[in-house]
Every structure is written in C-alpha cells, then in structure tokens.
Amino acid sequence: MARFESAKELYQGIGVDVDAALKKLSDVKISLHCWQGDDVTGFENAAALSGGIAATGNYPGKARNPEELMADIDKAFSLIPGKHKINLHACYAITDEKVDRDQLEPKHFEKWVEFAKQRGLGLDFNPTLFSHPKAAEGLTLSHPNREIRKFWIDHCKASRRIAEYFGKQLGTVCLNNIWIPDGYKDIPADRLSPRKRLKESLDEIFAEKLDATYLADSVESKVFGIGLESYTVGSHEFYLNYAAKNNVLCLLDNGHYHPTEVVSDKIPSMLLFADRLALHVTRAVRWDSDHVVLFDDETKEIAKEIVRCEALDRVLIGLDFFDASINRISAWVIGMRNMQKALLSALLTPHKKLAELQREGSFSELMALQEELKLYPLGDVWNHFCELNDVPIMQNWILAVQEYEKNVLSHRR
Ligand code: RNT
Ligand code: ZN
C-alpha cells in the first residue's frame, strides 16, 4: 500500500492520473487463445497440425480433451487480473457427432457458451482452414477446384453464424477471424488467379448479412508459411484493400511482417481509415515463430499506440502464440500479464506532455523524459492492480502453476 501511494505521487508529479489508468485497464478484455493449451490440436482427432504453422517442444501435460482444456483455462484465469475473452477455433467443437467443418452449428459449441457464461467471459471465434484432408495441399479458399473452395466457403459461413450466436448469447461482440494458409512453396506462374479466387470466396462468405452488434468479421494476412515460402495468397496488401472496400476488420498479427517492419507503427495509420482494428499479439524470433509474448519493446510500443490514439475500445486485442516447450499455463499467464503490463505502462505515460515536446521541437527534453520514464515505479502500480483483482502479485503465481503441474498435469500421460 505504501509503495503504491508513493508510486502514485510520482506519477501525479508528471500529470498522470493513476486511478483513471487502473480503471481503464480493468475495462480491457484480451482474447486468450485456447490453442496454446494443446499445441493447436483441437478435438477432432484429426490430421496433424498443417497449414505452414508449427508448435515445437514436447513439454508434458498438454490438454487432451475439453474438460482438461477448460480446467487449464480456469487455472490460467485465476492468475490473470480481470475478466477477459476466450478465443476458440472451429476445431475445438465439443460434440459426439461426426460432423465435418462445413456442417458445424452453434449447438456444437454449447458447452463453450455455458463455460463462458458461468464465468462472465466473452468468446471470439476462428474458422479452422488447416489440419484437414481438404487443406492438405495448402490451398483452401483460393483452391482451383470449386468443390474444395465451396467446402471452405461453407465452413467460413458456418463460423460466422456460430460467432454471431456467441455474441448474442454472451452479450458481447464476437470476432470471427479468417486466416487461411494458402500459398506456394516455389515461385508461382500466376499470382493473380489465386487472389481473384480468394476475393470471390470472401465475397460469398460475407454476402450473408448478420447482426453487427454481435459479430465482427476480420481477415488476417501473412508473409509466408513453412513449406509455402514463396507466395502467400492472402498478403497484407490483399487484405488491407479487401477490408477497406468491404467494411470488414483487418487483423494484424505482429509475427506476419518482415523482421524490421513493426505493427505498432501501422496502428495509427489503420485507425485513421477504419473504425476498428484487430490484433494478434505474438513474438516472432527470427521468423513467425509464435513465442510467448514478453514485456518487450514492441509489445510496449503496440500498447502505447493503442492508448495514445485513445483507441482501447476500437482495437480488439488477442494473443496468438503456441509454445509447447514450457508449461502451457505459464505461457498463457506470462503472455496475458505482459500484455496488461504493457497497457498499464502506456496508460501511465504522459502522452500529451510528450506529444507537446515533439510538436515544439524539443527533442532533447523528449528523449530525456522518455528515458527517465522507463524507471518509474510501474511494478508498484501493477502489484496494486493485481491485489485489486485478487490475483497473486509479482512472481507469486508461479507456485500455483507448479502445484497444478504436480497435482494435475503430471498425471496426463
Ligand atoms: C497463423 C496465424 C493464425 C493462427 C491461429 C491458430 O500464422 O497467425 O492466426 O496462428 O489461427
Ligand atoms: Zn495470428
């Protein structure tokens, strides 16, 4: 308490309202990606992970069924301040029926809705266009064969209806994000036709008008996938233009750009032209590796842009990484807490003052102040936020995960 009070005074000294910052932070819902819990396996007993993405590592204890995944999510959320959302993929349907992806309905996700309702959580959704025999060639919505394309179009249409149902049931908007792996390993002879087919497929998918109060549609681009290195149908330019012309959201995954290109810099540009923007926050190490999100420079810079554009209610933040080499619950907790710390750090920054220095050309003072701010007592405010939300402060949550590993995860063999 004493530490918080003295930290508050220091922040007040530079014109920052700490209580207002804490209030804003507690309103931010981050979408926790369910797929970190089982290395993107899902419940279909289906094909191995495909689509040019990979989870590496073989840390014991991964969730093998809905009950285990839900228990693990509960454990993670007990160590993360606030109420958030769960991001589901279609391959996490819970059903005894044998139902292919083009036939999925809201009822196949009722258990998730119940789970979310009981806990006051929201849900987001993603059609799954990988790890399936019909995606074996690395082509889905842009496949030259109309029948295969149609299957995936129907899957995406089904997903939008499921997402709308989630939104209605939970009273919060549900983001339905379309990401496809489509691309070629080697230099294509025709870059245009696959993109034309993708465009037409998307037009078909979005033709059905659903309730925008409950459903938000987004499209996610990328640079390359493993085995699909030379050409990606759904590139950044493709979706940027598609989204702008068709009133759907762009989803920027910060692992999906060239190594020195940063998503933080894109945020204000996007927000000037779109009402809303969606993010997959991840950490790319040398490539789109999907490492756990750290409290690092780019995560902080992303948070700063969201906050100083006053866009906390316009940017839908989700996490996207899958590390199978460490305790999976730790991975979730570390990533979520770091995203929140980055937002808190941004909320405790005197943006007006800094912008004023930039405007008047006082670059020495700007640099000096920005650097001094780095050592302000953020941790004392963070601990206070954890206390307010009844979750462990500092590293004290690690013990809870270790106990859970000993009592629960270690028995999964
Ligand atoms: C893949 C995309 C995509 C997936 C998830 C599982 O490169 O980032 O978002 O990670 O849909
Ligand atoms: Zn992503």
GROMACS .gro file of C-alpha atoms and ligand atoms in nm:
model
  425
    1MET     CA    1   0.000   0.000   0.000
    2ALA     CA    2   0.274   0.242   0.099
    3ARG     CA    3   0.463   0.161  -0.220
    4PHE     CA    4   0.152   0.217  -0.429
    5GLU     CA    5   0.084   0.552  -0.263
    6SER     CA    6   0.435   0.675  -0.322
    7ALA     CA    7   0.430   0.550  -0.683
    8LYS     CA    8   0.103   0.730  -0.736
    9GLU     CA    9   0.259   1.051  -0.612
   10LEU     CA   10   0.548   1.018  -0.854
   11TYR     CA   11   0.312   0.963  -1.148
   12GLN     CA   12   0.094   1.250  -1.033
   13GLY     CA   13   0.407   1.465  -1.045
   14ILE     CA   14   0.420   1.418  -1.423
   15GLY     CA   15   0.048   1.470  -1.465
   16VAL     CA   16  -0.067   1.107  -1.476
   17ASP     CA   17  -0.394   1.008  -1.306
   18VAL     CA   18  -0.315   0.662  -1.172
   19ASP     CA   19  -0.667   0.573  -1.062
   20ALA     CA   20  -0.805   0.662  -1.403
   21ALA     CA   21  -0.535   0.444  -1.560
   22LEU     CA   22  -0.630   0.149  -1.339
   23LYS     CA   23  -0.996   0.193  -1.423
   24LYS     CA   24  -0.920   0.192  -1.796
   25LEU     CA   25  -0.702  -0.115  -1.766
   26SER     CA   26  -0.970  -0.308  -1.582
   27ASP     CA   27  -1.209  -0.247  -1.874
   28VAL     CA   28  -0.974  -0.403  -2.132
   29LYS     CA   29  -1.067  -0.753  -2.240
   30ILE     CA   30  -0.790  -0.951  -2.401
   31SER     CA   31  -0.874  -1.261  -2.601
   32LEU     CA   32  -0.696  -1.566  -2.461
   33HIS     CA   33  -0.623  -1.807  -2.746
   34CYS     CA   34  -0.739  -2.155  -2.647
   35TRP     CA   35  -0.487  -2.317  -2.881
   36GLN     CA   36  -0.185  -2.252  -2.655
   37GLY     CA   37  -0.338  -2.512  -2.422
   38ASP     CA   38  -0.294  -2.809  -2.658
   39ASP     CA   39  -0.044  -2.702  -2.926
   40VAL     CA   40  -0.323  -2.622  -3.178
   41THR     CA   41  -0.450  -2.980  -3.177
   42GLY     CA   42  -0.826  -2.938  -3.125
   43PHE     CA   43  -1.079  -3.210  -3.052
   44GLU     CA   44  -1.137  -3.366  -3.393
   45ASN     CA   45  -0.874  -3.638  -3.358
   46ALA     CA   46  -0.783  -3.512  -3.697
   47ALA     CA   47  -0.476  -3.473  -3.908
   48ALA     CA   48  -0.152  -3.337  -3.764
   49LEU     CA   49  -0.109  -2.959  -3.750
   50SER     CA   50  -0.076  -2.830  -4.104
   51GLY     CA   51  -0.107  -2.500  -4.289
   52GLY     CA   52   0.254  -2.391  -4.257
   53ILE     CA   53   0.242  -2.331  -3.883
   54ALA     CA   54   0.421  -2.537  -3.618
   55ALA     CA   55   0.424  -2.583  -3.241
   56THR     CA   56   0.761  -2.708  -3.124
   57GLY     CA   57   0.851  -2.873  -2.793
   58ASN     CA   58   0.716  -3.168  -2.600
   59TYR     CA   59   0.658  -3.038  -2.250
   60PRO     CA   60   0.438  -3.289  -2.069
   61GLY     CA   61   0.080  -3.227  -1.958
   62LYS     CA   62  -0.095  -3.081  -2.260
   63ALA     CA   63  -0.476  -3.078  -2.250
   64ARG     CA   64  -0.622  -3.381  -2.433
   65ASN     CA   65  -0.993  -3.309  -2.419
   66PRO     CA   66  -1.246  -3.031  -2.345
   67GLU     CA   67  -1.252  -3.097  -1.971
   68GLU     CA   68  -0.876  -3.066  -1.942
   69LEU     CA   69  -0.855  -2.760  -2.162
   70MET     CA   70  -1.130  -2.588  -1.966
   71ALA     CA   71  -0.967  -2.675  -1.633
   72ASP     CA   72  -0.637  -2.533  -1.760
   73ILE     CA   73  -0.806  -2.215  -1.880
   74ASP     CA   74  -0.965  -2.178  -1.536
   75LYS     CA   75  -0.626  -2.216  -1.372
   76ALA     CA   76  -0.473  -1.957  -1.603
   77PHE     CA   77  -0.755  -1.706  -1.549
   78SER     CA   78  -0.723  -1.747  -1.171
   79LEU     CA   79  -0.376  -1.591  -1.207
   80ILE     CA   80  -0.460  -1.317  -1.457
   81PRO     CA   81  -0.623  -0.994  -1.335
   82GLY     CA   82  -0.965  -0.907  -1.479
   83LYS     CA   83  -1.235  -1.070  -1.692
   84HIS     CA   84  -1.145  -1.148  -2.050
   85LYS     CA   85  -1.244  -1.346  -2.358
   86ILE     CA   86  -1.155  -1.691  -2.487
   87ASN     CA   87  -1.057  -1.722  -2.850
   88LEU     CA   88  -1.182  -2.051  -2.996
   89HIS     CA   89  -1.105  -2.224  -3.322
   90ALA     CA   90  -1.367  -2.431  -3.506
   91CYS     CA   91  -1.162  -2.747  -3.447
   92TYR     CA   92  -1.247  -2.711  -3.076
   93ALA     CA   93  -1.613  -2.805  -3.125
   94ILE     CA   94  -1.744  -3.027  -2.846
   95THR     CA   95  -1.971  -3.297  -2.987
   96ASP     CA   96  -2.015  -3.675  -3.007
   97GLU     CA   97  -2.146  -3.649  -3.361
   98LYS     CA   98  -1.911  -3.693  -3.652
   99VAL     CA   99  -1.961  -3.353  -3.812
  100ASP     CA  100  -1.738  -3.208  -4.080
  101ARG     CA  101  -1.643  -2.842  -4.065
  102ASP     CA  102  -1.883  -2.721  -4.332
  103GLN     CA  103  -2.169  -2.860  -4.121
  104LEU     CA  104  -2.081  -2.702  -3.787
  105GLU     CA  105  -2.358  -2.526  -3.599
  106PRO     CA  106  -2.390  -2.324  -3.281
  107LYS     CA  107  -2.504  -2.636  -3.094
  108HIS     CA  108  -2.162  -2.791  -3.137
  109PHE     CA  109  -2.023  -2.513  -2.918
  110GLU     CA  110  -2.290  -2.500  -2.650
  111LYS     CA  111  -2.053  -2.631  -2.384
  112TRP     CA  112  -1.819  -2.341  -2.452
  113VAL     CA  113  -2.101  -2.090  -2.428
  114GLU     CA  114  -2.207  -2.240  -2.097
  115PHE     CA  115  -1.848  -2.230  -1.976
  116ALA     CA  116  -1.808  -1.865  -2.076
  117LYS     CA  117  -2.146  -1.763  -1.933
  118GLN     CA  118  -2.079  -1.915  -1.593
  119ARG     CA  119  -1.755  -1.722  -1.568
  120GLY     CA  120  -1.860  -1.392  -1.720
  121LEU     CA  121  -1.621  -1.430  -2.012
  122GLY     CA  122  -1.664  -1.339  -2.378
  123LEU     CA  123  -1.586  -1.560  -2.677
  124ASP     CA  124  -1.415  -1.499  -3.008
  125PHE     CA  125  -1.402  -1.741  -3.297
  126ASN     CA  126  -1.198  -1.860  -3.595
  127PRO     CA  127  -1.286  -2.096  -3.877
  128THR     CA  128  -1.013  -2.362  -3.898
  129LEU     CA  129  -0.873  -2.383  -4.251
  130PHE     CA  130  -0.583  -2.618  -4.179
  131SER     CA  131  -0.518  -2.962  -4.025
  132HIS     CA  132  -0.781  -3.118  -4.251
  133PRO     CA  133  -0.764  -3.352  -4.555
  134LYS     CA  134  -0.925  -3.084  -4.774
  135ALA     CA  135  -0.645  -2.842  -4.683
  136ALA     CA  136  -0.369  -3.093  -4.742
  137GLU     CA  137  -0.233  -2.911  -5.047
  138GLY     CA  138  -0.202  -2.584  -4.858
  139LEU     CA  139  -0.491  -2.432  -5.055
  140THR     CA  140  -0.841  -2.358  -4.926
  141LEU     CA  141  -1.045  -2.052  -5.026
  142SER     CA  142  -0.819  -1.999  -5.328
  143HIS     CA  143  -0.810  -2.363  -5.440
  144PRO     CA  144  -0.855  -2.402  -5.818
  145ASN     CA  145  -1.111  -2.677  -5.757
  146ARG     CA  146  -1.454  -2.524  -5.695
  147GLU     CA  147  -1.569  -2.816  -5.479
  148ILE     CA  148  -1.286  -2.771  -5.233
  149ARG     CA  149  -1.332  -2.396  -5.233
  150LYS     CA  150  -1.703  -2.445  -5.170
  151PHE     CA  151  -1.633  -2.667  -4.869
  152TRP     CA  152  -1.421  -2.393  -4.711
  153ILE     CA  153  -1.666  -2.119  -4.804
  154ASP     CA  154  -1.939  -2.315  -4.629
  155HIS     CA  155  -1.713  -2.363  -4.329
  156CYS     CA  156  -1.650  -1.988  -4.306
  157LYS     CA  157  -2.021  -1.913  -4.343
  158ALA     CA  158  -2.096  -2.160  -4.063
  159SER     CA  159  -1.831  -1.993  -3.849
  160ARG     CA  160  -1.987  -1.651  -3.890
  161ARG     CA  161  -2.321  -1.787  -3.769
  162ILE     CA  162  -2.156  -1.954  -3.473
  163ALA     CA  163  -1.974  -1.631  -3.389
  164GLU     CA  164  -2.295  -1.429  -3.411
  165TYR     CA  165  -2.458  -1.684  -3.178
  166PHE     CA  166  -2.171  -1.644  -2.929
  167GLY     CA  167  -2.215  -1.270  -2.934
  168LYS     CA  168  -2.589  -1.292  -2.878
  169GLN     CA  169  -2.557  -1.546  -2.600
  170LEU     CA  170  -2.288  -1.355  -2.416
  171GLY     CA  171  -2.398  -1.001  -2.495
  172THR     CA  172  -2.054  -0.901  -2.625
  173VAL     CA  173  -1.929  -0.867  -2.979
  174CYS     CA  174  -1.761  -1.183  -3.108
  175LEU     CA  175  -1.476  -1.150  -3.355
  176ASN     CA  176  -1.474  -1.409  -3.632
  177ASN     CA  177  -1.127  -1.406  -3.783
  178ILE     CA  178  -1.046  -1.569  -4.113
  179TRP     CA  179  -0.692  -1.683  -4.163
  180ILE     CA  180  -0.601  -1.918  -4.446
  181PRO     CA  181  -0.265  -2.084  -4.515
  182ASP     CA  182  -0.292  -2.063  -4.894
  183GLY     CA  183   0.032  -2.020  -5.080
  184TYR     CA  184   0.305  -2.186  -5.281
  185LYS     CA  185   0.642  -2.324  -5.186
  186ASP     CA  186   0.802  -2.206  -5.505
  187ILE     CA  187   0.776  -1.917  -5.742
  188PRO     CA  188   0.424  -1.912  -5.883
  189ALA     CA  189   0.343  -1.880  -6.250
  190ASP     CA  190   0.024  -1.689  -6.173
  191ARG     CA  191  -0.012  -1.465  -5.872
  192LEU     CA  192  -0.337  -1.308  -5.981
  193SER     CA  193  -0.578  -1.601  -6.025
  194PRO     CA  194  -0.549  -1.741  -5.670
  195ARG     CA  195  -0.609  -1.392  -5.529
  196LYS     CA  196  -0.906  -1.347  -5.759
  197ARG     CA  197  -1.049  -1.675  -5.633
  198LEU     CA  198  -0.986  -1.574  -5.272
  199LYS     CA  199  -1.162  -1.244  -5.333
  200GLU     CA  200  -1.465  -1.420  -5.478
  201SER     CA  201  -1.472  -1.672  -5.196
  202LEU     CA  202  -1.469  -1.392  -4.939
  203ASP     CA  203  -1.747  -1.210  -5.122
  204GLU     CA  204  -1.956  -1.525  -5.097
  205ILE     CA  205  -1.876  -1.570  -4.729
  206PHE     CA  206  -1.966  -1.212  -4.636
  207ALA     CA  207  -2.276  -1.196  -4.854
  208GLU     CA  208  -2.493  -1.312  -4.567
  209LYS     CA  209  -2.586  -1.011  -4.353
  210LEU     CA  210  -2.559  -1.094  -3.986
  211ASP     CA  211  -2.602  -0.877  -3.678
  212ALA     CA  212  -2.302  -0.644  -3.649
  213THR     CA  213  -2.384  -0.573  -3.285
  214TYR     CA  214  -2.273  -0.926  -3.207
  215LEU     CA  215  -2.047  -1.028  -3.493
  216ALA     CA  216  -1.731  -0.855  -3.614
  217ASP     CA  217  -1.555  -1.004  -3.917
  218SER     CA  218  -1.182  -0.984  -3.966
  219VAL     CA  219  -0.926  -1.110  -4.215
  220GLU     CA  220  -0.564  -1.191  -4.123
  221SER     CA  221  -0.276  -1.161  -4.367
  222LYS     CA  222   0.070  -1.307  -4.351
  223VAL     CA  223   0.406  -1.310  -4.526
  224PHE     CA  224   0.479  -1.681  -4.558
  225GLY     CA  225   0.421  -2.024  -4.407
  226ILE     CA  226   0.651  -2.322  -4.364
  227GLY     CA  227   0.655  -2.506  -4.695
  228LEU     CA  228   0.474  -2.210  -4.855
  229GLU     CA  229   0.762  -1.966  -4.855
  230SER     CA  230   0.748  -1.806  -5.198
  231TYR     CA  231   0.394  -1.680  -5.230
  232THR     CA  232   0.106  -1.606  -4.993
  233VAL     CA  233  -0.235  -1.555  -5.148
  234GLY     CA  234  -0.372  -1.356  -4.851
  235SER     CA  235  -0.095  -1.098  -4.836
  236HIS     CA  236  -0.109  -0.771  -4.642
  237GLU     CA  237  -0.198  -0.561  -4.945
  238PHE     CA  238  -0.465  -0.807  -5.047
  239TYR     CA  239  -0.649  -0.792  -4.717
  240LEU     CA  240  -0.582  -0.426  -4.646
  241ASN     CA  241  -0.768  -0.340  -4.964
  242TYR     CA  242  -1.030  -0.609  -4.924
  243ALA     CA  243  -1.109  -0.495  -4.571
  244ALA     CA  244  -1.128  -0.128  -4.665
  245LYS     CA  245  -1.364  -0.190  -4.954
  246ASN     CA  246  -1.588  -0.439  -4.778
  247ASN     CA  247  -1.614  -0.297  -4.431
  248VAL     CA  248  -1.452  -0.587  -4.250
  249LEU     CA  249  -1.170  -0.553  -3.997
  250CYS     CA  250  -0.805  -0.610  -4.073
  251LEU     CA  251  -0.635  -0.833  -3.822
  252LEU     CA  252  -0.265  -0.759  -3.784
  253ASP     CA  253  -0.053  -1.039  -3.638
  254ASN     CA  254   0.284  -0.892  -3.546
  255GLY     CA  255   0.457  -1.216  -3.650
  256HIS     CA  256   0.333  -1.171  -4.005
  257TYR     CA  257   0.556  -0.892  -4.133
  258HIS     CA  258   0.914  -0.853  -4.243
  259PRO     CA  259   1.155  -0.852  -3.949
  260THR     CA  260   1.213  -0.476  -3.925
  261GLU     CA  261   0.853  -0.385  -4.004
  262VAL     CA  262   0.650  -0.318  -3.688
  263VAL     CA  263   0.279  -0.337  -3.621
  264SER     CA  264   0.298  -0.054  -3.366
  265ASP     CA  265   0.370   0.189  -3.648
  266LYS     CA  266   0.077   0.060  -3.851
  267ILE     CA  267  -0.181   0.112  -3.576
  268PRO     CA  268  -0.236   0.491  -3.612
  269SER     CA  269  -0.249   0.463  -3.991
  270MET     CA  270  -0.508   0.187  -3.970
  271LEU     CA  271  -0.715   0.379  -3.718
  272LEU     CA  272  -0.730   0.684  -3.941
  273PHE     CA  273  -0.914   0.482  -4.204
  274ALA     CA  274  -1.102   0.210  -4.015
  275ASP     CA  275  -1.339   0.221  -3.720
  276ARG     CA  276  -1.187  -0.087  -3.566
  277LEU     CA  277  -0.876  -0.295  -3.585
  278ALA     CA  278  -0.795  -0.644  -3.456
  279LEU     CA  279  -0.457  -0.767  -3.335
  280HIS     CA  280  -0.285  -1.097  -3.276
  281VAL     CA  281  -0.009  -1.010  -3.036
  282THR     CA  282   0.275  -1.258  -3.056
  283ARG     CA  283   0.655  -1.266  -3.057
  284ALA     CA  284   0.845  -1.358  -3.366
  285VAL     CA  285   1.200  -1.476  -3.307
  286ARG     CA  286   1.380  -1.451  -3.643
  287TRP     CA  287   1.062  -1.573  -3.816
  288ASP     CA  288   0.691  -1.615  -3.742
  289SER     CA  289   0.781  -1.841  -3.451
  290ASP     CA  290   0.489  -1.766  -3.217
  291HIS     CA  291   0.695  -1.738  -2.898
  292VAL     CA  292   0.526  -1.625  -2.575
  293VAL     CA  293   0.458  -1.250  -2.554
  294LEU     CA  294   0.711  -1.074  -2.331
  295PHE     CA  295   0.712  -0.729  -2.175
  296ASP     CA  296   0.942  -0.618  -2.454
  297ASP     CA  297   0.987  -0.305  -2.659
  298GLU     CA  298   0.746  -0.387  -2.941
  299THR     CA  299   0.471  -0.510  -2.709
  300LYS     CA  300   0.505  -0.183  -2.515
  301GLU     CA  301   0.506   0.018  -2.836
  302ILE     CA  302   0.189  -0.156  -2.958
  303ALA     CA  303   0.020  -0.078  -2.627
  304LYS     CA  304   0.138   0.284  -2.642
  305GLU     CA  305  -0.013   0.334  -2.986
  306ILE     CA  306  -0.348   0.190  -2.879
  307VAL     CA  307  -0.357   0.410  -2.571
  308ARG     CA  308  -0.232   0.735  -2.721
  309CYS     CA  309  -0.469   0.701  -3.016
  310GLU     CA  310  -0.738   0.670  -2.744
  311ALA     CA  311  -0.845   0.353  -2.917
  312LEU     CA  312  -0.882   0.100  -2.636
  313ASP     CA  313  -1.241   0.048  -2.746
  314ARG     CA  314  -1.154   0.028  -3.117
  315VAL     CA  315  -0.871  -0.223  -3.107
  316LEU     CA  316  -0.961  -0.586  -3.040
  317ILE     CA  317  -0.660  -0.740  -2.872
  318GLY     CA  318  -0.599  -1.113  -2.892
  319LEU     CA  319  -0.290  -1.320  -2.824
  320ASP     CA  320  -0.153  -1.575  -3.068
  321PHE     CA  321   0.140  -1.797  -2.978
  322PHE     CA  322   0.193  -2.165  -2.917
  323ASP     CA  323   0.493  -2.277  -2.721
  324ALA     CA  324   0.498  -2.649  -2.646
  325SER     CA  325   0.838  -2.637  -2.474
  326ILE     CA  326   0.724  -2.487  -2.143
  327ASN     CA  327   0.431  -2.530  -1.907
  328ARG     CA  328   0.138  -2.420  -2.123
  329ILE     CA  329  -0.046  -2.248  -1.841
  330SER     CA  330   0.264  -2.045  -1.762
  331ALA     CA  331   0.277  -1.947  -2.127
  332TRP     CA  332  -0.077  -1.811  -2.109
  333VAL     CA  333  -0.027  -1.632  -1.779
  334ILE     CA  334   0.303  -1.475  -1.885
  335GLY     CA  335   0.159  -1.357  -2.216
  336MET     CA  336  -0.163  -1.215  -2.071
  337ARG     CA  337   0.005  -1.044  -1.777
  338ASN     CA  338   0.267  -0.895  -2.008
  339MET     CA  339   0.005  -0.755  -2.244
  340GLN     CA  340  -0.167  -0.599  -1.944
  341LYS     CA  341   0.160  -0.463  -1.808
  342ALA     CA  342   0.232  -0.308  -2.146
  343LEU     CA  343  -0.110  -0.143  -2.146
  344LEU     CA  344  -0.062  -0.021  -1.790
  345SER     CA  345   0.277   0.121  -1.880
  346ALA     CA  346   0.113   0.303  -2.172
  347LEU     CA  347  -0.169   0.429  -1.950
  348LEU     CA  348   0.086   0.569  -1.705
  349THR     CA  349   0.268   0.766  -1.973
  350PRO     CA  350   0.211   1.143  -2.002
  351HIS     CA  351   0.133   1.128  -2.374
  352LYS     CA  352   0.006   1.486  -2.404
  353LYS     CA  353   0.321   1.624  -2.249
  354LEU     CA  354   0.543   1.411  -2.476
  355ALA     CA  355   0.347   1.498  -2.787
  356GLU     CA  356   0.376   1.866  -2.697
  357LEU     CA  357   0.755   1.833  -2.673
  358GLN     CA  358   0.759   1.674  -3.017
  359ARG     CA  359   0.536   1.945  -3.160
  360GLU     CA  360   0.753   2.226  -3.033
  361GLY     CA  361   1.068   2.050  -3.149
  362SER     CA  362   1.216   1.996  -2.801
  363PHE     CA  363   1.376   1.668  -2.893
  364SER     CA  364   1.645   1.664  -2.622
  365GLU     CA  365   1.387   1.702  -2.348
  366LEU     CA  366   1.164   1.448  -2.521
  367MET     CA  367   1.438   1.189  -2.528
  368ALA     CA  368   1.542   1.265  -2.170
  369LEU     CA  369   1.188   1.233  -2.035
  370GLN     CA  370   1.108   0.918  -2.236
  371GLU     CA  371   1.420   0.753  -2.098
  372GLU     CA  372   1.358   0.862  -1.737
  373LEU     CA  373   1.001   0.732  -1.758
  374LYS     CA  374   1.136   0.383  -1.813
  375LEU     CA  375   1.246   0.364  -1.450
  376TYR     CA  376   0.925   0.495  -1.296
  377PRO     CA  377   0.772   0.253  -1.042
  378LEU     CA  378   0.536   0.069  -1.276
  379GLY     CA  379   0.572  -0.251  -1.072
  380ASP     CA  380   0.418  -0.091  -0.763
  381VAL     CA  381   0.110   0.007  -0.960
  382TRP     CA  382   0.093  -0.333  -1.128
  383ASN     CA  383   0.105  -0.510  -0.791
  384HIS     CA  384  -0.176  -0.288  -0.669
  385PHE     CA  385  -0.380  -0.379  -0.977
  386CYS     CA  386  -0.322  -0.749  -0.906
  387GLU     CA  387  -0.432  -0.702  -0.545
  388LEU     CA  388  -0.746  -0.518  -0.652
  389ASN     CA  389  -0.826  -0.814  -0.878
  390ASP     CA  390  -0.744  -1.074  -0.619
  391VAL     CA  391  -0.464  -1.245  -0.810
  392PRO     CA  392  -0.104  -1.305  -0.696
  393ILE     CA  393   0.143  -1.015  -0.721
  394MET     CA  394   0.489  -1.036  -0.875
  395GLN     CA  395   0.618  -1.389  -0.930
  396ASN     CA  396   0.392  -1.536  -0.664
  397TRP     CA  397   0.167  -1.702  -0.924
  398ILE     CA  398   0.442  -1.942  -1.032
  399LEU     CA  399   0.389  -2.159  -0.726
  400ALA     CA  400   0.023  -2.208  -0.813
  401VAL     CA  401   0.117  -2.335  -1.160
  402GLN     CA  402   0.382  -2.564  -1.015
  403GLU     CA  403   0.131  -2.714  -0.774
  404TYR     CA  404  -0.118  -2.763  -1.056
  405GLU     CA  405   0.150  -2.928  -1.262
  406LYS     CA  406   0.231  -3.164  -0.976
  407ASN     CA  407  -0.130  -3.246  -0.889
  408VAL     CA  408  -0.297  -3.240  -1.231
  409LEU     CA  409  -0.074  -3.205  -1.538
  410SER     CA  410   0.180  -3.470  -1.437
  411HIS     CA  411  -0.096  -3.733  -1.432
  412ARG     CA  412  -0.175  -3.677  -1.801
  413ARG     CA  413   0.024  -3.941  -1.984
  414RNT     C1  414  -0.112  -1.835  -3.846
  414RNT     C2  415  -0.200  -1.730  -3.790
  414RNT     C3  416  -0.323  -1.776  -3.722
  414RNT     C4  417  -0.302  -1.897  -3.635
  414RNT     C5  418  -0.422  -1.934  -3.549
  414RNT     C6  419  -0.408  -2.070  -3.491
  414RNT     O1  420   0.007  -1.788  -3.894
  414RNT     O2  421  -0.126  -1.647  -3.705
  414RNT     O3  422  -0.380  -1.672  -3.651
  414RNT     O4  423  -0.192  -1.881  -3.551
  414RNT     O5  424  -0.537  -1.915  -3.618
  415ZN      ZN  425  -0.238  -1.500  -3.593
   0.00000   0.00000   0.00000
